[in-house]
Coordinates of C-alpha atoms in Angstrom, one line a residue:
Chain A
M1 CA 83.1 99.2 59.4
A2 CA 81.0 102.1 60.2
S3 CA 80.1 102.4 63.9
R4 CA 76.9 103.7 65.6
F5 CA 78.5 106.9 66.4
D6 CA 78.3 107.5 62.5
N7 CA 74.8 107.3 62.7
P8 CA 73.3 110.3 64.3
D9 CA 70.1 108.4 64.8
A10 CA 71.4 105.5 66.3
L11 CA 71.1 106.3 69.9
S12 CA 68.3 108.2 69.1
T13 CA 66.5 105.2 67.7
A14 CA 67.5 103.3 70.4
A15 CA 66.3 105.3 73.1
G16 CA 62.8 105.1 71.6
G17 CA 63.0 106.8 68.3
T18 CA 63.6 110.6 67.0
K19 CA 60.0 110.7 67.2
G20 CA 59.3 109.5 71.0
V21 CA 58.7 110.9 73.8
W22 CA 60.9 108.9 76.3
I23 CA 63.9 111.5 75.9
P24 CA 62.5 114.6 76.4
L25 CA 60.3 113.2 79.4
G26 CA 63.9 112.0 81.0
R27 CA 65.2 115.4 80.2
W28 CA 62.2 117.1 82.3
I29 CA 62.3 115.1 84.7
L30 CA 66.0 115.7 85.3
G31 CA 65.6 119.4 84.8
A32 CA 62.7 119.7 86.8
L33 CA 64.3 117.5 89.7
F34 CA 67.5 119.4 89.6
L35 CA 65.9 122.9 89.5
Y36 CA 64.0 122.2 92.8
M37 CA 67.1 120.4 95.0
G38 CA 68.6 123.4 93.5
L39 CA 66.4 125.9 95.1
N40 CA 65.9 124.4 97.6
K41 CA 69.4 124.7 99.0
A42 CA 70.2 127.9 97.4
L43 CA 67.1 130.0 99.8
E44 CA 68.8 128.1 102.8
P45 CA 72.1 128.5 102.2
V46 CA 73.4 128.6 105.9
E47 CA 71.7 125.0 106.1
F48 CA 73.7 123.6 103.1
L49 CA 76.7 124.7 104.2
K50 CA 76.7 123.1 107.4
L51 CA 75.9 120.0 105.7
V52 CA 78.7 120.5 103.6
R53 CA 80.8 120.8 106.4
E54 CA 79.7 117.5 107.7
Y55 CA 81.4 115.5 104.7
G56 CA 84.6 116.9 106.2
I57 CA 85.8 117.1 102.4
M58 CA 87.6 120.3 102.9
N59 CA 88.0 122.7 105.9
A60 CA 89.2 125.8 104.1
P61 CA 86.2 128.5 105.3
W62 CA 86.6 129.7 101.6
G63 CA 86.3 126.7 100.2
L64 CA 83.2 125.4 102.4
N65 CA 81.4 129.1 101.6
L66 CA 82.0 128.9 98.0
V67 CA 80.6 125.4 97.6
A68 CA 77.8 126.4 99.5
A69 CA 77.2 129.5 97.9
V70 CA 77.6 128.6 94.4
L71 CA 76.6 124.9 94.0
P72 CA 72.7 124.9 94.6
W73 CA 72.4 127.9 91.8
L74 CA 74.4 125.8 89.3
E75 CA 72.2 122.8 90.0
A76 CA 69.1 125.1 89.4
F77 CA 70.7 126.7 86.1
S78 CA 71.4 123.5 84.9
G79 CA 68.2 122.0 85.6
L80 CA 66.3 125.4 84.4
L81 CA 68.5 124.6 80.6
L82 CA 67.5 120.7 80.7
L83 CA 64.0 122.1 81.1
L84 CA 64.0 124.6 78.3
G85 CA 66.4 122.8 75.9
V86 CA 68.6 124.9 76.2
A87 CA 72.8 123.5 75.6
V88 CA 71.5 120.1 76.5
R89 CA 74.1 117.9 75.7
G90 CA 77.0 120.0 77.5
T91 CA 74.4 120.6 80.4
A92 CA 73.3 116.8 80.9
L93 CA 77.4 116.3 80.8
L94 CA 78.0 118.8 83.7
V95 CA 74.9 117.1 85.4
A96 CA 76.2 113.9 85.1
G97 CA 79.9 115.2 86.3
M98 CA 78.5 116.4 89.6
L99 CA 76.0 113.5 90.3
V100 CA 79.0 110.6 90.0
P101 CA 81.5 112.3 92.7
F102 CA 78.2 113.5 95.3
T103 CA 77.2 109.8 94.7
L104 CA 80.6 108.5 95.7
V105 CA 80.5 111.1 98.4
V106 CA 77.2 110.3 100.0
L107 CA 78.4 106.1 99.7
H108 CA 81.3 106.8 101.5
R109 CA 79.8 108.6 104.1
A110 CA 76.9 105.6 104.2
L111 CA 80.1 103.4 104.8
A112 CA 81.5 105.3 107.5
I113 CA 78.5 105.3 109.5
H114 CA 78.1 101.8 109.1
E115 CA 81.4 100.6 109.9
A116 CA 80.9 102.7 113.1
G117 CA 77.6 101.6 114.2
T118 CA 75.5 98.8 114.3
L119 CA 73.1 100.0 111.5
A120 CA 72.5 97.8 108.7
F121 CA 73.3 99.9 105.8
C122 CA 70.2 100.5 104.5
A123 CA 68.8 101.8 107.5
I124 CA 71.1 104.3 107.5
K125 CA 69.0 107.5 107.1
F126 CA 70.9 111.6 107.1
D127 CA 69.8 114.8 105.2
C128 CA 72.6 114.2 102.1
G129 CA 72.5 117.7 101.1
C130 CA 70.5 117.0 98.4
G131 CA 67.7 119.4 99.1
T132 CA 64.9 116.8 99.9
G133 CA 65.8 116.5 104.0
E134 CA 66.7 113.1 105.8
V135 CA 66.6 110.0 103.1
F136 CA 67.9 106.4 103.3
I137 CA 70.9 105.9 101.6
C138 CA 70.3 102.8 99.6
R139 CA 67.1 104.6 97.9
K140 CA 68.8 107.8 98.0
L141 CA 72.3 106.2 96.0
A142 CA 69.8 104.1 93.8
E143 CA 68.3 106.9 92.4
N144 CA 71.4 108.9 91.9
T145 CA 72.8 105.8 90.0
F146 CA 69.4 105.9 88.1
L147 CA 69.8 110.0 87.2
A148 CA 73.6 109.5 86.5
L149 CA 72.8 107.1 83.6
L150 CA 69.7 109.2 82.6
A151 CA 72.3 112.3 82.4
F152 CA 74.5 110.5 80.5
T153 CA 72.0 109.0 77.9
L154 CA 70.7 112.7 77.5
A155 CA 74.6 113.5 77.0
F156 CA 75.1 110.7 74.0
V157 CA 71.8 111.4 72.5
R158 CA 72.5 114.2 69.5
Q159 CA 68.9 115.3 68.4
H160 CA 66.9 116.3 71.2
R161 CA 63.2 117.2 70.5
F162 CA 61.2 120.3 71.9
C163 CA 64.2 122.3 72.3
L164 CA 64.9 126.2 72.5
W165 CA 68.2 126.2 70.9
K166 CA 68.7 122.8 68.8
N167 CA 72.0 121.1 69.0
R168 CA 73.8 121.0 65.2
Chain B
M21 CA 85.6 103.9 65.0
S22 CA 85.2 105.1 61.1
D23 CA 89.0 106.3 59.7
P24 CA 89.3 110.0 59.7
P25 CA 88.6 111.6 57.3
A26 CA 91.2 112.3 54.4
S27 CA 91.4 116.1 54.9
G28 CA 93.0 115.6 58.1
R29 CA 89.9 116.6 60.6
P30 CA 89.4 114.9 63.3
A31 CA 86.6 112.4 63.4
P32 CA 83.2 113.3 64.0
C33 CA 82.6 111.6 67.1
L34 CA 85.9 113.8 68.4
G35 CA 84.5 116.9 67.2
N36 CA 81.0 115.9 69.0
L37 CA 82.9 115.2 72.0
R38 CA 84.7 118.4 71.7
R39 CA 81.7 120.5 71.2
V40 CA 79.9 118.6 74.2
L41 CA 82.7 119.5 76.9
W42 CA 83.0 122.7 75.3
E43 CA 79.2 123.4 76.3
A44 CA 79.2 121.8 79.3
A45 CA 82.3 123.9 79.9
C46 CA 80.1 127.2 79.5
V47 CA 77.1 126.0 81.2
L48 CA 79.2 125.8 84.2
V49 CA 81.3 128.8 83.6
G50 CA 77.9 130.5 83.8
G51 CA 76.3 128.6 86.4
C52 CA 79.3 129.6 88.6
M53 CA 78.6 133.5 87.8
V54 CA 74.9 132.9 88.3
G55 CA 75.5 131.6 91.6
M56 CA 78.3 134.1 92.6
L57 CA 75.7 136.9 91.4
A58 CA 72.7 135.8 93.5
N59 CA 74.7 134.7 96.8
A60 CA 76.1 138.7 96.6
V61 CA 72.0 139.9 96.1
S62 CA 70.4 137.5 98.4
P63 CA 70.2 139.0 102.0
R64 CA 70.6 135.1 102.9
G65 CA 74.3 135.1 100.9
L66 CA 77.1 133.7 102.2
T67 CA 79.8 136.3 103.2
L68 CA 82.7 133.8 101.3
S69 CA 86.0 135.2 103.3
R70 CA 84.0 134.3 106.3
D71 CA 84.9 131.7 109.0
Y72 CA 81.6 130.2 109.8
F73 CA 82.7 127.6 112.2
P74 CA 85.4 129.1 114.4
S75 CA 87.6 126.5 115.6
G76 CA 87.8 127.7 119.2
L77 CA 89.4 130.3 121.1
S78 CA 92.5 132.3 120.8
T79 CA 94.9 131.6 124.1
R80 CA 94.4 135.1 125.1
A81 CA 90.6 134.7 125.5
T82 CA 90.9 131.6 126.8
A83 CA 93.4 132.6 129.6
G84 CA 90.6 133.9 132.0
A85 CA 88.2 131.5 131.3
T86 CA 90.9 128.7 132.0
N87 CA 92.0 130.0 135.1
R88 CA 88.1 130.0 136.1
T89 CA 87.7 126.7 135.1
A90 CA 90.5 125.2 136.8
T91 CA 89.2 126.0 140.2
V92 CA 85.3 124.9 139.5
R93 CA 85.3 122.4 137.3
P94 CA 81.8 121.0 136.9
P95 CA 81.4 117.0 137.9
V96 CA 80.1 114.5 135.1
S97 CA 77.4 114.3 136.6
H98 CA 74.1 116.1 136.7
S99 CA 74.2 117.5 140.1
S100 CA 75.1 121.4 140.8
T101 CA 78.3 122.6 141.0
T102 CA 80.0 126.0 142.6
L103 CA 78.9 128.6 140.3
P104 CA 81.4 130.8 138.8
F105 CA 80.4 134.1 141.1
S106 CA 78.9 134.0 144.7
P107 CA 75.3 135.5 145.2
P108 CA 75.3 138.6 147.6
S109 CA 74.1 137.8 150.7
A110 CA 70.4 140.6 150.0
I111 CA 69.6 137.8 147.7
P112 CA 67.6 135.0 149.5
A113 CA 68.4 131.2 149.0
L114 CA 67.8 129.7 145.9
P115 CA 65.5 127.2 145.9
P116 CA 66.6 123.5 145.1
A117 CA 66.5 122.8 141.2
P118 CA 63.4 120.6 140.3
A119 CA 63.4 117.1 140.9
P120 CA 63.3 114.9 137.6
S121 CA 59.7 114.2 136.3
V122 CA 58.3 111.0 136.7
N123 CA 57.9 111.2 133.2
V124 CA 61.2 111.5 132.8
T125 CA 63.9 107.6 132.1
T126 CA 67.2 107.6 131.5
S127 CA 66.9 106.3 128.4
T128 CA 65.1 110.2 127.2
V129 CA 67.4 112.4 129.2
P130 CA 71.0 112.9 127.5
T131 CA 73.4 110.5 129.3
A132 CA 76.1 111.6 131.3
T133 CA 78.2 110.1 128.8
A134 CA 77.1 112.4 126.5
V135 CA 77.0 115.2 127.7
Q136 CA 80.8 114.7 129.5
A137 CA 81.7 114.2 125.9
V138 CA 80.1 118.0 124.9
V139 CA 82.1 119.4 127.7
E140 CA 85.4 117.9 126.6
R141 CA 84.8 118.9 123.4
L142 CA 83.6 122.7 125.2
R143 CA 87.0 122.8 127.1
Q144 CA 89.1 121.8 124.3
K145 CA 87.8 124.9 122.3
G146 CA 88.5 127.0 125.6
L147 CA 84.9 127.5 126.7
Q148 CA 83.2 126.9 129.9
P149 CA 80.8 124.7 130.1
A150 CA 77.6 124.4 131.9
V151 CA 75.6 121.4 132.8
H152 CA 72.1 121.1 133.9
A153 CA 71.5 121.6 137.0
D154 CA 74.1 125.0 137.1
V155 CA 72.0 126.1 133.9
V156 CA 68.2 125.7 135.7
R157 CA 70.2 127.4 139.1
L158 CA 70.9 130.6 137.1
F159 CA 67.4 130.6 135.3
Q160 CA 65.8 130.5 139.2
D161 CA 68.4 133.1 139.9
P162 CA 66.5 136.8 140.5
R163 CA 69.3 138.5 139.3
Y164 CA 68.0 136.5 135.3
A165 CA 65.2 139.1 135.7
A166 CA 67.1 141.8 136.6
G167 CA 69.5 141.1 133.8
A168 CA 72.4 140.2 135.6
V169 CA 72.0 137.1 134.1
V170 CA 71.7 136.4 130.4
F171 CA 70.4 133.6 128.1
I172 CA 71.1 133.5 124.9
D173 CA 69.4 131.1 122.2
A174 CA 72.4 130.0 119.3
R175 CA 69.3 128.8 116.7
E176 CA 67.8 130.3 114.0
D177 CA 64.4 131.6 113.9
R178 CA 62.2 128.6 113.0
H179 CA 63.5 126.5 116.0
F180 CA 63.7 129.8 118.4
L181 CA 60.1 130.8 117.5
E182 CA 59.2 126.9 118.2
G183 CA 60.6 127.1 121.7
H184 CA 63.1 128.9 123.6
I185 CA 64.1 128.9 127.9
P186 CA 62.0 131.7 128.4
A187 CA 63.1 135.4 128.1
A188 CA 66.0 134.0 126.1
R189 CA 67.4 136.3 123.4
Q190 CA 68.6 135.2 120.0
F191 CA 71.8 135.5 118.3
D192 CA 72.2 133.1 115.0
H193 CA 75.6 133.4 114.6
Y194 CA 75.2 133.1 110.8
R195 CA 73.0 136.2 110.8
P196 CA 75.4 138.1 113.1
E197 CA 74.0 141.4 111.7
R198 CA 70.6 141.0 112.8
Y199 CA 71.3 140.1 116.5
L200 CA 74.9 140.8 117.3
E201 CA 73.8 145.1 118.5
E202 CA 71.2 143.8 120.7
V203 CA 73.1 140.7 122.4
L204 CA 76.0 143.2 122.9
A205 CA 74.0 145.8 124.2
V206 CA 73.1 143.2 127.6
C207 CA 76.1 141.3 127.8
P208 CA 78.3 143.9 129.9
T209 CA 76.2 144.4 132.6
A210 CA 75.9 140.8 133.0
E211 CA 77.4 138.5 135.4
A212 CA 76.8 135.0 133.6
I213 CA 75.6 134.7 129.9
V214 CA 74.8 131.0 129.2
V215 CA 74.6 130.3 125.5
Y216 CA 72.8 127.1 124.4
C217 CA 71.1 125.6 121.1
N218 CA 70.0 121.8 120.7
G219 CA 72.4 120.1 122.4
G220 CA 74.6 117.1 121.7
D221 CA 75.7 117.2 118.0
C222 CA 74.7 120.9 117.8
E223 CA 77.7 123.0 117.5
D224 CA 76.2 126.4 117.1
S225 CA 76.2 127.2 120.9
E226 CA 80.0 127.0 120.5
F227 CA 80.2 129.3 117.1
A228 CA 78.3 131.7 119.0
A229 CA 80.1 131.6 121.8
I230 CA 83.2 131.9 120.1
T231 CA 81.7 134.5 118.1
L232 CA 80.5 136.6 121.0
V233 CA 84.0 136.5 122.2
Q234 CA 85.8 137.7 119.2
A235 CA 82.8 140.7 119.6
G236 CA 84.3 141.9 122.9
V237 CA 82.2 139.4 125.6
P238 CA 84.3 138.3 128.4
A239 CA 85.2 134.9 127.6
E240 CA 85.4 134.4 131.8
R241 CA 81.4 135.4 132.1
L242 CA 80.3 133.0 129.2
F243 CA 78.9 129.3 129.3
V244 CA 77.6 126.9 126.8
Y245 CA 74.9 124.8 128.3
A246 CA 76.3 120.9 127.5
G247 CA 72.6 119.2 127.0
G248 CA 71.4 122.4 125.2
L249 CA 67.9 122.4 124.8
E250 CA 67.1 119.0 124.5
E251 CA 68.2 118.0 128.2
W252 CA 65.9 121.1 129.2
S253 CA 62.5 120.1 127.3
K254 CA 63.6 116.6 128.3
H255 CA 63.7 117.2 131.9
G256 CA 60.3 118.6 131.4
L257 CA 60.8 122.3 132.0
T258 CA 58.9 125.0 130.7
L259 CA 59.5 126.5 127.2
E260 CA 58.4 129.8 125.8
I261 CA 56.8 129.9 122.2
G262 CA 56.8 132.6 119.5
A263 CA 58.8 135.5 120.3
R264 CA 61.0 136.6 123.1
L265 CA 58.1 137.6 126.1
S266 CA 55.5 136.6 123.9
G267 CA 53.7 135.7 127.4
V268 CA 52.9 132.0 125.7
Y269 CA 54.6 128.9 127.1
K270 CA 54.5 125.3 126.9
E271 CA 54.4 123.6 130.5
G272 CA 56.2 121.1 131.0
T273 CA 55.8 118.1 132.7
D274 CA 57.9 120.2 135.7
P275 CA 57.5 123.5 134.8
V276 CA 59.8 126.2 136.4
P277 CA 58.3 129.2 136.8
P278 CA 59.6 132.0 134.1
P279 CA 61.1 134.9 134.9
T280 CA 58.9 138.0 135.6
P281 CA 58.5 139.2 131.8
G282 CA 59.5 142.4 130.9
V283 CA 62.7 142.7 133.1
S284 CA 65.6 141.7 131.2
G285 CA 66.2 145.1 129.9
G286 CA 66.7 146.4 126.0
Q287 CA 63.1 145.8 124.5
G288 CA 60.3 148.4 123.7
S289 CA 57.8 146.4 125.2
D290 CA 59.7 145.7 128.6
K291 CA 57.6 146.8 132.0
G292 CA 59.2 146.9 135.4
P293 CA 58.5 144.4 138.0

């Protein structure tokens, strides 16, 4: 039985049609966000380094320094590729691969703050290291979930429009 | 899922997945290379091998300091303590520490519990804490203007320029190459060096103090202001705005006269008293 994975246009049609603009629009939004947030952090690596340390995921200096030095540029690079339409599916998959664990880490930290204090969960606010300053956690989790779903959609759609480098 | 083709090649979906994964891996490697290169050429880049968050002083460095703190242990409250050195008899009696402003309430001034937590954290790292009354006394000491007492602001440029303890020197330990030479030039002649940052959860003053000790500053002369600039400001004390010795002050509700500007040595614009 043929599945929709055999039909290269199935997902494209489901996502708004090959002639639709929703997929490219979603790609541009995701790309612009990652480029902006990545550059924000890349231009202030010390501030991002402090934020990475606050998560307590790793203590080794070289690990912290490597993440703080490289990750923002990787985000900005991915954002630029999405904007330009180069290696879209792979980049989108990578972006999703960054968003999912990061969202889980933010959730974990928010839950720890919630359990330690008396604040309501959605009243918790801190700088999660996203490049947009302090944010309310519920809003940030919702945003990241949406962006991750968008990234996965872009990764699965086979045909992308307005690309510098067409996927074949 | 469709049956694999008769030729034995993997199903199209698997081939697509492999291609996408390969693409993602290439983007990952490319992005990491871009990041490494950008970090290497950027003046704000991080030194990958450096420990920006030292855990504490070594035993040898703390031996002298802990001996001092064993005999001079600041109390929990904001009351003054015995200073680690005795003022020479030629210097007139110090004015009393300023009373808290009428606008200051216990809810705005860092609580004794919060300050004590910072004090304990400093001791665990082998550093000497200084409470608010000590810091004000040192600030008002005539030897501050003479350079025997040095205040060091451990925050980065933006926060320093927004307001700092008058005549304090800046030492951002994340960028030591910019500040270390100037700071080390005044430390040998200083009898007391007070390092501060924002206070509370801010650990930059502690890391800066450890960096200074590792650079050769005697640990027994180094003190970390437990309450930080937050406590200084909430007591309504004067802040200097802009660069060091700018002459622009933000008077608090209980202003403490700044030391005579241009006396604390080392600056081209300094003038004698």
